[in-house]
Every structure is written in C-alpha cells, then in structure tokens.
Amino acid sequence: MRENGGSEQGRRIRHPRYRTSVRWWIAGRSIHALLLMALAALTCFAFLIAVLWMLTAPTGDSLGARFGDGERIFDLTLDVLRACVGTDSLDPEPDCTPHQLLATLASVTGALAPAVLLGIILIKMFSLRPFIWRKRASISHAWTADFPGYSRSHANSDDGIIAVRFYNRFDNLSLVDLRARAHLRYLERSPHDGTLVIYKKWLQILDEEGEPADERYWLAVERGAPFTVWIPVDAPVPELPFTRIQGKDLAQSYGVKLLVRVTARTVGLGTEVADERWFDLAGGDFELGRFVGVQADTERDVWKWDGWQDFDALLPKGPAPVPAPAPSSDGADATVATDSAVVTDATGAPDAPGDDGGTGRPAP
C-alpha cells in the first residue's frame, strides 16, 4: 500500500479511524448512572491516592504495620475523597515530595470535578429524547391495520403489515408537526469485487387516510398517547425472518434492519427534536402478532395512574374478525380515533382512548 505518491512505503494507515464522542456518550446515559459512575471513579481515585500516600509516608513502619489498620486506610480515603471534590484539602509532610505531589493532584482534581459535573448536567439538559418506543415491531395481517378502508381492501389478503409504536413520555412537553419515515437498510455483495455494499430503501408507510405515502404526519402529539407507524410488507409473512418487503427480495441480503425516524417541533421553544429506532431482522426485534391496544382509565388522575401493563404484549391468537363495514352515506368513517371516547379498531374490538394509530379525525 502506497501513501502520498509512494513516499511512505511500508506505512499502513488503518481506516476507519473511530473516535468516541464523550458528549454523545454522556447524552446516551441517565443522570443517575452518570452520577454513580462519577462517584465510583472519584472513590477509586481517592483510594489509589490514599494507598500511595501511605506507601510514601516518611516513617520507619513496615508495610504490614502501615496497611494493617483498616480504619486508618478508610479515614484517609475519605479525606482524599473530600479533597477530590473540592470541599477539603490534604496536609502533606513539609519535606516529603511525594506527599506534596499527591496533595497537588487531589487539589487539581477538586477544582476540575465541579466543572465536569456541571458539564454533565448541561449536556443532559439539552439531550432531549421524549419518545418511548415499543421494544419490538409487530407483524400481523394487513386487515388488522387501524384504517377501515385499508382493512376492507385486504380482507382476503395474506399480506403482512409492520406496526411500530411509540409515545411522548413528558407530561409537560407539547410537541407539534410530528413526522415519521421508514427506511430499509441492507447489505448485498457487489457484482464487481464481491465486497458488501450498504443499500438503503425508502419504505412506504400508511398516511392519515390509510394510503401508502413517503411519510406520516400528525398535527399534534398528545402526551402519553401511543402513535403507530404502519408499514405494508406487500407480501405474506408466515414466519420470521421475512424475506420480502415492498417488492425487495431479501434472500441474498445481509444485515437487514428497519429504521423508523420521527421529527417534531416543541411548543414555546420552537426547537426541533428527532429520534429514531432501529429494528434488526436477525436480532429478535420483530414478532408475529398484533399489539395489544392500551387501556387508559379516564376516571383517574394521570399522576395516580400506573400506566399500561401490556404495551409490549401481543393479542392472543384467535379467529379472523369480520372486516369493518363500509362508511355511511355521508362519508363519515365507521371507526375513528378520538382523544376522549372509547374507539373500535379495524377488528371491531374495543381499543384505548387517545390511541392515535388511525385516522385521527373526531367522530361525528
């Protein structure tokens, strides 16, 4: 391998040159985990300094005598820990250079620790991830979709449909203009050299009318209400993993993953929030069956409500339901989703209030 016109023969540069971003590493963890890790790191650092302090103490005691008193080691570790967080300082021996260095190191750590903790808190404040995703994407028959027209047109079809569910977990955050898109990511071998090439396919999802579209749009995001992204497979799915989706044959593909990405805007701040969820076809992120509709208790205050018990569960298998009836003569939908009334889905079974997987238009 030659670099710079052959002037660096024998030198090999490895790619890709991965680097870990500390900011994004912090953003991906909870504040409790970060504080525990910081405290554990400072405690271990304080214990190490305490051990070095006792080893370099200008006394004639043996190692057994120095480390035989466990309470002394514990007390010294606490002294060093207080110095490392900036609330105390060590008192080194005047003529002991190692003690002077260790005391200086503890003091510098005590000056930097509050700034690091403040930086962690600021990063967590601005790393907003408001959506909770269902653990797996469920695959059921196309007639189970929450759209009467789409369900009727696929009443006699064996095609499958993928449902991806999520909800806004912040009760004090109002989001609007929610958009969802789906992509298929897979690898196939190049016909030229046989290397694996990454491909991405933009998948069609059902819009608010139950028609295939490039994206799904919601005007507002109700707090805690589940939203469903319906992705037609356009092929039967008798078992997992499926080998075909929207005309793409995956029999010769590797590393197949489904990406669902959502974006929204916050009310008041006007900032954009984005989140995404990857589903690995070979990693157990898909399951066969229809998800359980959430059951909300409208008579209980939200702060006293324990939440949904079966958000990640599937409905038990049963006989195929009768397709929903056609709309009435005035054009109104037979089954719709509302925010305050119990609704029925495409199967005719009671669903949950506020489940915005269907048309989202108020009932007549």
Coordinates of C-alpha atoms in Angstrom, one line a residue:
M1 CA 0.0 0.0 0.0
R2 CA 1.4 3.4 -1.0
E3 CA 0.6 6.7 0.5
N4 CA 1.5 10.2 -0.8
G5 CA 2.8 9.1 -4.1
G6 CA 4.9 6.2 -2.6
S7 CA 6.9 8.4 -0.3
E8 CA 5.7 6.4 2.8
Q9 CA 6.4 2.9 1.7
G10 CA 5.7 0.3 4.2
R11 CA 3.5 2.5 6.3
R12 CA -0.1 1.3 6.5
I13 CA -2.9 3.7 7.7
R14 CA -5.9 1.9 9.1
H15 CA -9.4 3.1 8.4
P16 CA -11.9 3.9 9.6
R17 CA -10.4 6.0 12.4
Y18 CA -13.1 5.6 15.0
R19 CA -13.3 8.1 17.8
T20 CA -15.7 8.1 20.8
S21 CA -17.6 11.4 21.4
V22 CA -17.7 12.0 25.1
R23 CA -20.7 14.3 24.7
W24 CA -22.8 11.7 22.9
W25 CA -21.7 9.0 25.3
I26 CA -22.9 11.2 28.2
A27 CA -26.2 12.0 26.4
G28 CA -27.0 8.3 25.9
R29 CA -27.0 7.6 29.7
S30 CA -29.2 8.5 32.5
I31 CA -28.3 11.2 35.0
H32 CA -28.4 8.6 37.9
A33 CA -26.0 6.3 36.1
L34 CA -23.6 9.2 35.3
L35 CA -23.6 10.4 38.9
L36 CA -23.0 6.8 40.2
M37 CA -20.1 6.3 37.7
A38 CA -18.6 9.7 38.7
L39 CA -18.8 8.9 42.4
A40 CA -17.3 5.4 41.8
A41 CA -14.5 6.9 39.7
L42 CA -13.7 9.5 42.4
T43 CA -13.8 6.9 45.2
C44 CA -11.4 4.6 43.3
F45 CA -9.1 7.5 42.6
A46 CA -9.2 8.6 46.2
F47 CA -8.4 5.1 47.4
L48 CA -5.4 4.9 45.0
I49 CA -4.0 8.2 46.3
A50 CA -4.5 7.0 49.9
V51 CA -2.5 3.9 49.2
L52 CA 0.3 5.9 47.6
W53 CA 0.2 8.3 50.5
M54 CA 0.8 5.5 53.0
L55 CA 3.5 3.9 50.9
T56 CA 5.4 7.2 50.6
A57 CA 5.0 8.3 54.2
P58 CA 8.4 9.1 55.8
T59 CA 8.1 6.6 58.6
G60 CA 10.0 3.5 59.5
D61 CA 7.0 1.3 59.8
S62 CA 6.8 -1.9 57.8
L63 CA 4.2 -2.4 55.0
G64 CA 2.3 -4.7 57.4
A65 CA 2.1 -2.1 60.0
R66 CA 1.1 0.6 57.6
F67 CA -1.8 -1.3 56.0
G68 CA -2.8 -3.4 59.0
D69 CA -5.1 -0.7 60.3
G70 CA -8.2 -0.8 58.0
E71 CA -9.9 2.1 59.8
R72 CA -6.9 4.3 59.1
I73 CA -7.0 3.5 55.4
F74 CA -10.7 4.1 55.3
D75 CA -10.4 7.5 57.0
L76 CA -7.6 8.6 54.7
T77 CA -9.6 7.6 51.7
L78 CA -12.5 9.8 52.9
D79 CA -10.0 12.7 53.4
V80 CA -8.7 12.3 49.9
L81 CA -12.3 12.0 48.5
R82 CA -13.3 15.3 50.1
A83 CA -10.2 16.9 48.7
C84 CA -11.0 15.5 45.2
V85 CA -14.5 17.1 45.3
G86 CA -13.1 20.4 46.4
T87 CA -14.5 20.6 50.0
D88 CA -11.3 19.9 51.9
S89 CA -7.5 19.7 51.4
L90 CA -4.8 17.3 52.3
D91 CA -2.0 18.2 54.8
P92 CA 1.3 16.8 53.3
E93 CA 4.5 16.5 55.2
P94 CA 6.7 19.6 54.6
D95 CA 9.8 17.7 53.5
C96 CA 8.0 14.8 51.6
T97 CA 7.9 15.5 47.8
P98 CA 5.6 12.5 47.0
H99 CA 3.1 13.8 49.5
Q100 CA 3.3 17.3 48.0
L101 CA 2.6 15.9 44.5
L102 CA -0.3 13.8 45.7
A103 CA -1.8 16.7 47.6
T104 CA -1.5 18.9 44.5
L105 CA -3.1 16.2 42.3
A106 CA -6.0 15.9 44.7
S107 CA -6.4 19.7 44.8
V108 CA -6.4 19.9 40.9
T109 CA -9.0 17.1 40.8
G110 CA -11.1 19.0 43.3
A111 CA -11.0 22.1 41.1
L112 CA -12.0 20.2 38.0
A113 CA -14.6 17.9 39.4
P114 CA -17.4 20.6 39.9
A115 CA -16.8 21.8 36.3
V116 CA -17.1 18.3 34.9
L117 CA -20.3 17.6 36.9
L118 CA -21.7 20.9 35.7
G119 CA -20.9 20.0 32.1
I120 CA -22.6 16.6 32.5
I121 CA -25.8 18.3 33.9
L122 CA -25.8 20.8 31.0
I123 CA -25.4 18.0 28.4
K124 CA -28.2 16.1 29.9
M125 CA -30.4 19.2 30.0
F126 CA -30.1 19.7 26.2
S127 CA -30.1 16.0 25.2
L128 CA -33.9 15.6 24.8
R129 CA -35.3 12.2 23.9
P130 CA -39.1 12.4 24.6
F131 CA -40.2 9.2 22.9
I132 CA -40.6 5.8 24.4
W133 CA -40.6 3.0 21.8
R134 CA -42.3 -0.4 21.9
K135 CA -39.5 -3.0 22.3
R136 CA -40.3 -4.9 19.1
A137 CA -42.0 -4.2 15.8
S138 CA -45.1 -6.4 15.5
I139 CA -46.1 -8.0 12.1
S140 CA -49.7 -9.0 11.6
H141 CA -52.1 -9.4 8.7
A142 CA -52.8 -6.3 6.6
W143 CA -56.5 -6.3 7.6
T144 CA -55.6 -5.7 11.2
A145 CA -54.5 -2.1 10.4
D146 CA -56.4 0.7 12.1
F147 CA -57.8 2.0 8.8
P148 CA -61.3 0.8 7.7
G149 CA -60.7 1.3 4.0
Y150 CA -57.3 -0.4 4.0
S151 CA -58.6 -3.2 6.2
R152 CA -61.5 -3.9 3.8
S153 CA -59.4 -3.9 0.7
H154 CA -57.1 -6.5 2.3
A155 CA -59.8 -8.6 3.9
N156 CA -59.0 -11.6 1.7
S157 CA -55.2 -11.0 1.5
D158 CA -52.4 -12.8 3.3
D159 CA -50.1 -9.8 3.1
G160 CA -48.5 -8.6 6.3
I161 CA -48.1 -5.2 7.8
I162 CA -45.5 -3.9 10.3
A163 CA -46.6 -1.8 13.3
V164 CA -44.0 0.4 15.1
R165 CA -45.4 2.1 18.3
F166 CA -44.1 5.0 20.4
Y167 CA -45.4 7.8 22.7
N168 CA -44.3 11.1 24.2
R169 CA -43.2 10.4 27.8
F170 CA -43.0 14.0 29.0
D171 CA -46.3 15.4 30.5
N172 CA -45.1 19.0 30.4
L173 CA -43.7 18.9 26.8
S174 CA -46.0 19.8 24.0
L175 CA -45.0 18.7 20.5
V176 CA -46.5 19.5 17.1
D177 CA -45.9 18.7 13.5
L178 CA -44.8 15.1 14.1
R179 CA -43.4 13.3 11.0
A180 CA -42.4 9.7 10.7
R181 CA -40.5 8.0 7.9
A182 CA -39.3 4.4 7.5
H183 CA -36.2 3.1 5.7
L184 CA -34.8 -0.4 5.0
R185 CA -31.1 -0.9 5.4
Y186 CA -29.4 -4.0 4.0
L187 CA -26.1 -5.2 2.6
E188 CA -25.5 -7.1 -0.7
R189 CA -22.4 -8.2 -2.4
S190 CA -21.0 -6.1 -5.2
P191 CA -21.1 -7.8 -8.6
H192 CA -17.6 -6.4 -9.4
D193 CA -15.4 -7.4 -6.4
G194 CA -17.7 -9.3 -4.1
T195 CA -17.5 -6.7 -1.2
L196 CA -20.5 -5.9 0.9
V197 CA -22.3 -2.7 -0.2
I198 CA -24.7 -0.9 2.1
Y199 CA -28.1 0.0 0.5
K200 CA -31.0 2.0 1.9
K201 CA -34.5 1.8 0.6
W202 CA -37.2 4.4 1.4
L203 CA -40.3 2.4 2.5
Q204 CA -43.9 3.4 2.0
I205 CA -46.0 3.9 5.2
L206 CA -49.7 4.5 5.6
D207 CA -50.7 8.1 5.9
E208 CA -53.7 9.5 7.8
E209 CA -56.1 8.3 5.0
G210 CA -54.7 4.8 5.1
E211 CA -52.9 5.2 1.8
P212 CA -49.2 4.4 1.1
A213 CA -47.1 7.6 1.3
D214 CA -43.5 8.6 1.9
E215 CA -44.2 9.8 5.5
R216 CA -46.9 10.1 8.1
Y217 CA -47.9 13.4 9.6
W218 CA -49.6 14.2 12.8
L219 CA -50.7 17.8 13.6
A220 CA -50.3 17.4 17.4
V221 CA -48.7 14.9 19.8
E222 CA -51.0 14.1 22.7
R223 CA -49.0 13.4 25.9
G224 CA -48.8 9.7 26.6
A225 CA -50.9 8.7 23.6
P226 CA -49.4 5.9 21.6
F227 CA -48.7 6.6 17.9
T228 CA -48.4 3.8 15.3
V229 CA -46.4 3.8 12.1
W230 CA -47.9 1.2 9.7
I231 CA -45.5 -0.2 7.1
P232 CA -47.1 -2.5 4.5
V233 CA -45.0 -5.6 3.7
D234 CA -46.9 -6.3 0.4
A235 CA -46.1 -9.9 0.9
P236 CA -47.2 -12.8 3.2
V237 CA -45.2 -13.2 6.4
P238 CA -45.8 -16.8 7.6
E239 CA -42.6 -16.8 9.7
L240 CA -39.6 -14.8 10.7
P241 CA -37.4 -13.6 9.3
F242 CA -39.4 -12.3 6.4
T243 CA -37.6 -12.4 3.0
R244 CA -39.5 -9.8 1.0
I245 CA -40.9 -6.3 1.7
Q246 CA -42.4 -3.9 -0.8
G247 CA -41.0 -5.7 -3.8
K248 CA -37.5 -6.1 -2.4
D249 CA -36.2 -9.7 -2.2
L250 CA -34.0 -10.1 0.9
A251 CA -33.0 -13.7 0.3
Q252 CA -29.5 -12.6 -0.7
S253 CA -29.2 -9.7 1.7
Y254 CA -27.2 -9.4 4.9
G255 CA -27.6 -7.2 8.0
V256 CA -31.2 -6.2 7.2
K257 CA -32.5 -3.5 9.6
L258 CA -35.6 -1.3 9.7
L259 CA -35.2 2.3 10.6
V260 CA -38.1 4.4 11.8
R261 CA -37.3 8.1 12.3
V262 CA -39.5 10.7 13.8
T263 CA -39.1 14.5 14.0
A264 CA -41.3 17.1 15.8
R265 CA -41.2 20.7 17.0
T266 CA -41.7 21.9 20.6
V267 CA -44.3 24.4 21.5
G268 CA -42.8 27.5 23.1
L269 CA -39.2 26.9 22.4
G270 CA -39.7 26.2 18.7
T271 CA -36.8 23.7 18.6
E272 CA -36.8 20.5 16.6
V273 CA -36.5 17.1 18.3
A274 CA -35.6 14.0 16.5
D275 CA -35.5 10.3 17.5
E276 CA -35.1 7.0 15.7
R277 CA -35.4 3.3 16.4
W278 CA -33.5 0.5 14.6
F279 CA -35.1 -2.9 14.3
D280 CA -32.7 -5.8 13.5
L281 CA -34.4 -8.5 11.4
A282 CA -31.9 -11.1 12.7
G283 CA -31.7 -9.7 16.2
G284 CA -35.1 -10.6 17.5
D285 CA -36.6 -7.1 17.1
F286 CA -39.7 -8.4 15.2
E287 CA -42.6 -10.6 16.4
L288 CA -45.6 -12.1 14.7
G289 CA -49.0 -10.9 16.0
R290 CA -51.0 -7.8 16.7
F291 CA -50.1 -5.5 19.5
V292 CA -52.4 -5.0 22.5
G293 CA -54.4 -1.8 22.4
V294 CA -53.7 0.3 25.5
Q295 CA -56.5 0.7 28.0
A296 CA -56.5 4.1 29.7
D297 CA -58.5 4.9 32.8
T298 CA -60.1 8.3 32.1
E299 CA -61.6 8.5 35.6
R300 CA -58.3 8.6 37.4
D301 CA -55.8 11.4 37.6
V302 CA -52.8 10.8 35.4
W303 CA -50.4 11.3 38.3
K304 CA -52.1 8.4 40.1
W305 CA -52.3 6.1 37.1
D306 CA -49.9 3.2 36.9
G307 CA -49.7 3.2 33.1
W308 CA -50.3 0.5 30.6
Q309 CA -49.5 -3.0 31.6
D310 CA -49.3 -4.6 28.2
F311 CA -47.8 -2.0 25.9
D312 CA -45.1 -4.5 24.8
A313 CA -47.5 -7.5 24.6
L314 CA -49.4 -9.2 21.8
L315 CA -53.0 -10.1 21.4
P316 CA -53.8 -13.8 21.8
K317 CA -54.3 -15.7 18.6
G318 CA -58.0 -16.1 17.6
P319 CA -60.3 -16.4 14.6
A320 CA -60.1 -13.8 11.9
P321 CA -62.5 -10.9 12.6
V322 CA -65.2 -9.6 10.3
P323 CA -63.9 -6.6 8.3
A324 CA -65.2 -3.2 9.3
P325 CA -68.4 -2.1 7.5
A326 CA -68.2 0.5 4.7
P327 CA -68.6 4.2 5.6
S328 CA -72.1 5.7 5.8
S329 CA -73.6 7.6 3.0
D330 CA -72.5 11.0 4.4
G331 CA -68.8 9.9 4.1
A332 CA -68.0 9.6 7.8
D333 CA -65.7 6.9 8.9
A334 CA -67.2 3.9 10.7
T335 CA -64.3 3.7 13.2
V336 CA -62.2 6.6 14.1
A337 CA -59.7 7.5 16.9
T338 CA -60.6 10.2 19.3
D339 CA -59.0 11.7 22.4
S340 CA -62.0 11.3 24.8
A341 CA -64.1 8.4 23.6
V342 CA -63.5 4.7 23.5
V343 CA -63.0 3.7 19.9
T344 CA -63.0 0.5 17.9
D345 CA -60.2 -0.7 15.7
A346 CA -60.4 -2.5 12.3
T347 CA -61.3 -5.7 14.1
G348 CA -64.3 -4.3 15.9
A349 CA -62.7 -4.8 19.3
P350 CA -62.6 -2.0 21.9
D351 CA -59.4 0.0 21.8
A352 CA -58.0 2.6 24.1
P353 CA -58.8 6.3 24.3
G354 CA -56.1 8.5 22.7
D355 CA -54.6 5.8 20.6
D356 CA -53.7 7.8 17.5
G357 CA -52.9 5.0 15.1
G358 CA -56.0 5.5 12.9
T359 CA -57.4 8.5 11.1
G360 CA -57.1 10.9 14.0
R361 CA -60.3 12.7 12.9
P362 CA -63.0 13.3 15.6
A363 CA -66.1 11.1 15.5
P364 CA -69.3 12.6 14.0

